[in-house]
PDB file of C-alpha atoms in Angstrom:
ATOM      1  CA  UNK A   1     -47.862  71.080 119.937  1.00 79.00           C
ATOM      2  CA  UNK A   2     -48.837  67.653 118.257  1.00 85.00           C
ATOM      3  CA  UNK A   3     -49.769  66.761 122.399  1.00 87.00           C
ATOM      4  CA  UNK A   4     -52.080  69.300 122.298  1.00 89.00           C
ATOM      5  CA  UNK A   5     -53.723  69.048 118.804  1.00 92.00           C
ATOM      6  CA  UNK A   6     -53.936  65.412 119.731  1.00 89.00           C
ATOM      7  CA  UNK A   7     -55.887  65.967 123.422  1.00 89.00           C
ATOM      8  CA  UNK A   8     -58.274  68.501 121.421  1.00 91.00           C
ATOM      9  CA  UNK A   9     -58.619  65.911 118.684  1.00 91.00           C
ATOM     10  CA  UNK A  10     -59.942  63.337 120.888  1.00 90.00           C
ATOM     11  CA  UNK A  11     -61.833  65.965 123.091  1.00 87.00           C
ATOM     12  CA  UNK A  12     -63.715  68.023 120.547  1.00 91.00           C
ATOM     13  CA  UNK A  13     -63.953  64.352 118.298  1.00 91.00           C
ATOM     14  CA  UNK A  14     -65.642  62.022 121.262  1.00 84.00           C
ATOM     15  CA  UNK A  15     -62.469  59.908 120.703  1.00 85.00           C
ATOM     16  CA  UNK A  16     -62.411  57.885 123.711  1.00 76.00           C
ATOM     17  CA  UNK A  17     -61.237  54.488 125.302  1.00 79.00           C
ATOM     18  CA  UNK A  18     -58.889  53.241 124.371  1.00 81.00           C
ATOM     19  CA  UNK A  19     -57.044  55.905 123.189  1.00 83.00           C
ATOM     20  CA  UNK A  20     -57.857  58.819 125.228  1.00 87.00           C
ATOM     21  CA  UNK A  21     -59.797  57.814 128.397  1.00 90.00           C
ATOM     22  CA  UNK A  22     -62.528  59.508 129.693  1.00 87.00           C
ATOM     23  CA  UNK A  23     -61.758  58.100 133.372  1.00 90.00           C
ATOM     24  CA  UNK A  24     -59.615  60.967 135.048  1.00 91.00           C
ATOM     25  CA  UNK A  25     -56.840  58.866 136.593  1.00 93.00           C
ATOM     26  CA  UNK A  26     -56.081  56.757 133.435  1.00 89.00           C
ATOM     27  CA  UNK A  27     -56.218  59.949 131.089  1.00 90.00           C
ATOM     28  CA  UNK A  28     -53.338  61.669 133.649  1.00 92.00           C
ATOM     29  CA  UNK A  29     -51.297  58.686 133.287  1.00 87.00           C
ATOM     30  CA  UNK A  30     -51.654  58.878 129.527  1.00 87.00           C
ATOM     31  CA  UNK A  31     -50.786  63.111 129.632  1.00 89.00           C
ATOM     32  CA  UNK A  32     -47.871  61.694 132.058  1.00 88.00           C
ATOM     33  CA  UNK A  33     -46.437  59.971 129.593  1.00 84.00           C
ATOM     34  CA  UNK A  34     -47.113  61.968 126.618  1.00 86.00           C
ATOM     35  CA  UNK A  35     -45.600  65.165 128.170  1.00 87.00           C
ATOM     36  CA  UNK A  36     -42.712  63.253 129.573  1.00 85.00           C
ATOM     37  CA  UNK A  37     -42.123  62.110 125.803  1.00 83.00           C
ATOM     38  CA  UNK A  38     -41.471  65.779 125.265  1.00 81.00           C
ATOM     39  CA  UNK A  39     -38.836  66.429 127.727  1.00 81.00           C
ATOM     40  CA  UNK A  40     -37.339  62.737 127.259  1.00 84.00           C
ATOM     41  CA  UNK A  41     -37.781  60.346 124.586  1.00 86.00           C
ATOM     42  CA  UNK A  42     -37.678  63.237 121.963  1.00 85.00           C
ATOM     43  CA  UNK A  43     -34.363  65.150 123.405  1.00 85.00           C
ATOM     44  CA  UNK A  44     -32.268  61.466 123.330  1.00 88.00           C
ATOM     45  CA  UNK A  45     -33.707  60.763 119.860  1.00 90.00           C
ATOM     46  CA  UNK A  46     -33.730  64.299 118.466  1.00 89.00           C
ATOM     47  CA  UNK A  47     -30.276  64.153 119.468  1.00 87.00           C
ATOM     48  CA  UNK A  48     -29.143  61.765 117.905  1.00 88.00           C
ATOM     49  CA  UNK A  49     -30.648  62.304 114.527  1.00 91.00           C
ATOM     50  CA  UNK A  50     -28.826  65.247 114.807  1.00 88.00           C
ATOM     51  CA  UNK A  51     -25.311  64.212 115.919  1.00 86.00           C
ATOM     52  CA  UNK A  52     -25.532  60.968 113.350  1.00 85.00           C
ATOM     53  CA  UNK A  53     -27.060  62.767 110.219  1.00 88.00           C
ATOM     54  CA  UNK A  54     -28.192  66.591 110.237  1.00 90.00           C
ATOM     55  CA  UNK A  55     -24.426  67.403 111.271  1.00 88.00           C
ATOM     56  CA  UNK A  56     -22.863  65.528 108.932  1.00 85.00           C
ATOM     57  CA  UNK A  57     -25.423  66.855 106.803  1.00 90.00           C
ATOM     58  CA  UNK A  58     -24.147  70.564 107.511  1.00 92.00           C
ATOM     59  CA  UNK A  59     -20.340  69.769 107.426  1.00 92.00           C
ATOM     60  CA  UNK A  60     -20.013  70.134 111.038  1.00 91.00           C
ATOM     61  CA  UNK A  61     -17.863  68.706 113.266  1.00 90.00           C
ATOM     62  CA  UNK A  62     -19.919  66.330 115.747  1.00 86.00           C
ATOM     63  CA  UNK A  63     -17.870  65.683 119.175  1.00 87.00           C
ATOM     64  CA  UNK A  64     -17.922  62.029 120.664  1.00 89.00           C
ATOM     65  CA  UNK A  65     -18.691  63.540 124.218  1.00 90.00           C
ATOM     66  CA  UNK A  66     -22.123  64.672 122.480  1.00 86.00           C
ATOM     67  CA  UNK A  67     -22.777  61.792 120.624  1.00 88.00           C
ATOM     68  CA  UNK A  68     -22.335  59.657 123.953  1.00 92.00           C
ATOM     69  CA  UNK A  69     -24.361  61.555 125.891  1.00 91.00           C
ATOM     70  CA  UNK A  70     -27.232  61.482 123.817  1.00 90.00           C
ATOM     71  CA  UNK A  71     -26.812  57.921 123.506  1.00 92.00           C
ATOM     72  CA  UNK A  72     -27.302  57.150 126.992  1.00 94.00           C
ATOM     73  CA  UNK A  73     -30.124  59.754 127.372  1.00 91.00           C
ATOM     74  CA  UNK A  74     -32.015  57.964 124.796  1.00 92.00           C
ATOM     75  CA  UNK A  75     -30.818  54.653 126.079  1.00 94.00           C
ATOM     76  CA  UNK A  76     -32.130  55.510 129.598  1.00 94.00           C
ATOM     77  CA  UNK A  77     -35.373  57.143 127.884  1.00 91.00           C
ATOM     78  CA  UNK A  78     -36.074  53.683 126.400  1.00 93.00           C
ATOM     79  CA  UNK A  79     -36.187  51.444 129.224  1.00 94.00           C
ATOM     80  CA  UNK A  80     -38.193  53.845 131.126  1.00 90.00           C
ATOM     81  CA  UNK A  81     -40.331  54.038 128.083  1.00 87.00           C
ATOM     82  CA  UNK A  82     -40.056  50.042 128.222  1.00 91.00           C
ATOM     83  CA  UNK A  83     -40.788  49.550 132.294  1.00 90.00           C
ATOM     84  CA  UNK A  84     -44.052  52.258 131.670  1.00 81.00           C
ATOM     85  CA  UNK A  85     -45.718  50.051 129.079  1.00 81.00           C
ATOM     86  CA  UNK A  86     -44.757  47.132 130.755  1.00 88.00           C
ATOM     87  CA  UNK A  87     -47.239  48.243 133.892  1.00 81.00           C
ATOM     88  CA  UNK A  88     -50.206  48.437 131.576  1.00 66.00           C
TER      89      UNK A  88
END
């Protein structure tokens, strides 16, 4: 939700360039990547809060396999994240 409260922020607010363009093709890039944060960045990093602390946290057994996997997701999120801002 925090996507869409901050699109209606910057909507309802006038809150334009640079942080939420009022040109068409540069806002879709922006919704792009904030929606592909969602489905992404957050599941990697999420992830791995989770296997590294909340777990532990809970007393519950955290297996490597998952702990590896998340890694790479958010490892692979990253330097997608990195080659995006990179073009801008």
């Amino acid at each position: 939700e925090s996507h869409a409260i901050l699109r209606y922020l910057c909507t309802t607010r006038n809150i334009s360039d640079p942080w939420y363009p009022v040109d068409a093709k540069t806002r879709a890039q922006v919704d792009s990547t904030l929606d592909w944060h969602h489905t992404n960045l957050r599941r990697g990093s999420a992830g791995l809060v989770y296997a590294q602390f909340l777990a532990k946290l809970r007393g519950m057994e955290v297996h490597e396999s998952a702990l590896v996997e998340t890694q790479a997701i958010l490892k692979s999120s990253l330097q997608v994240l990195e080659r995006r801002l990179k073009q801008t």
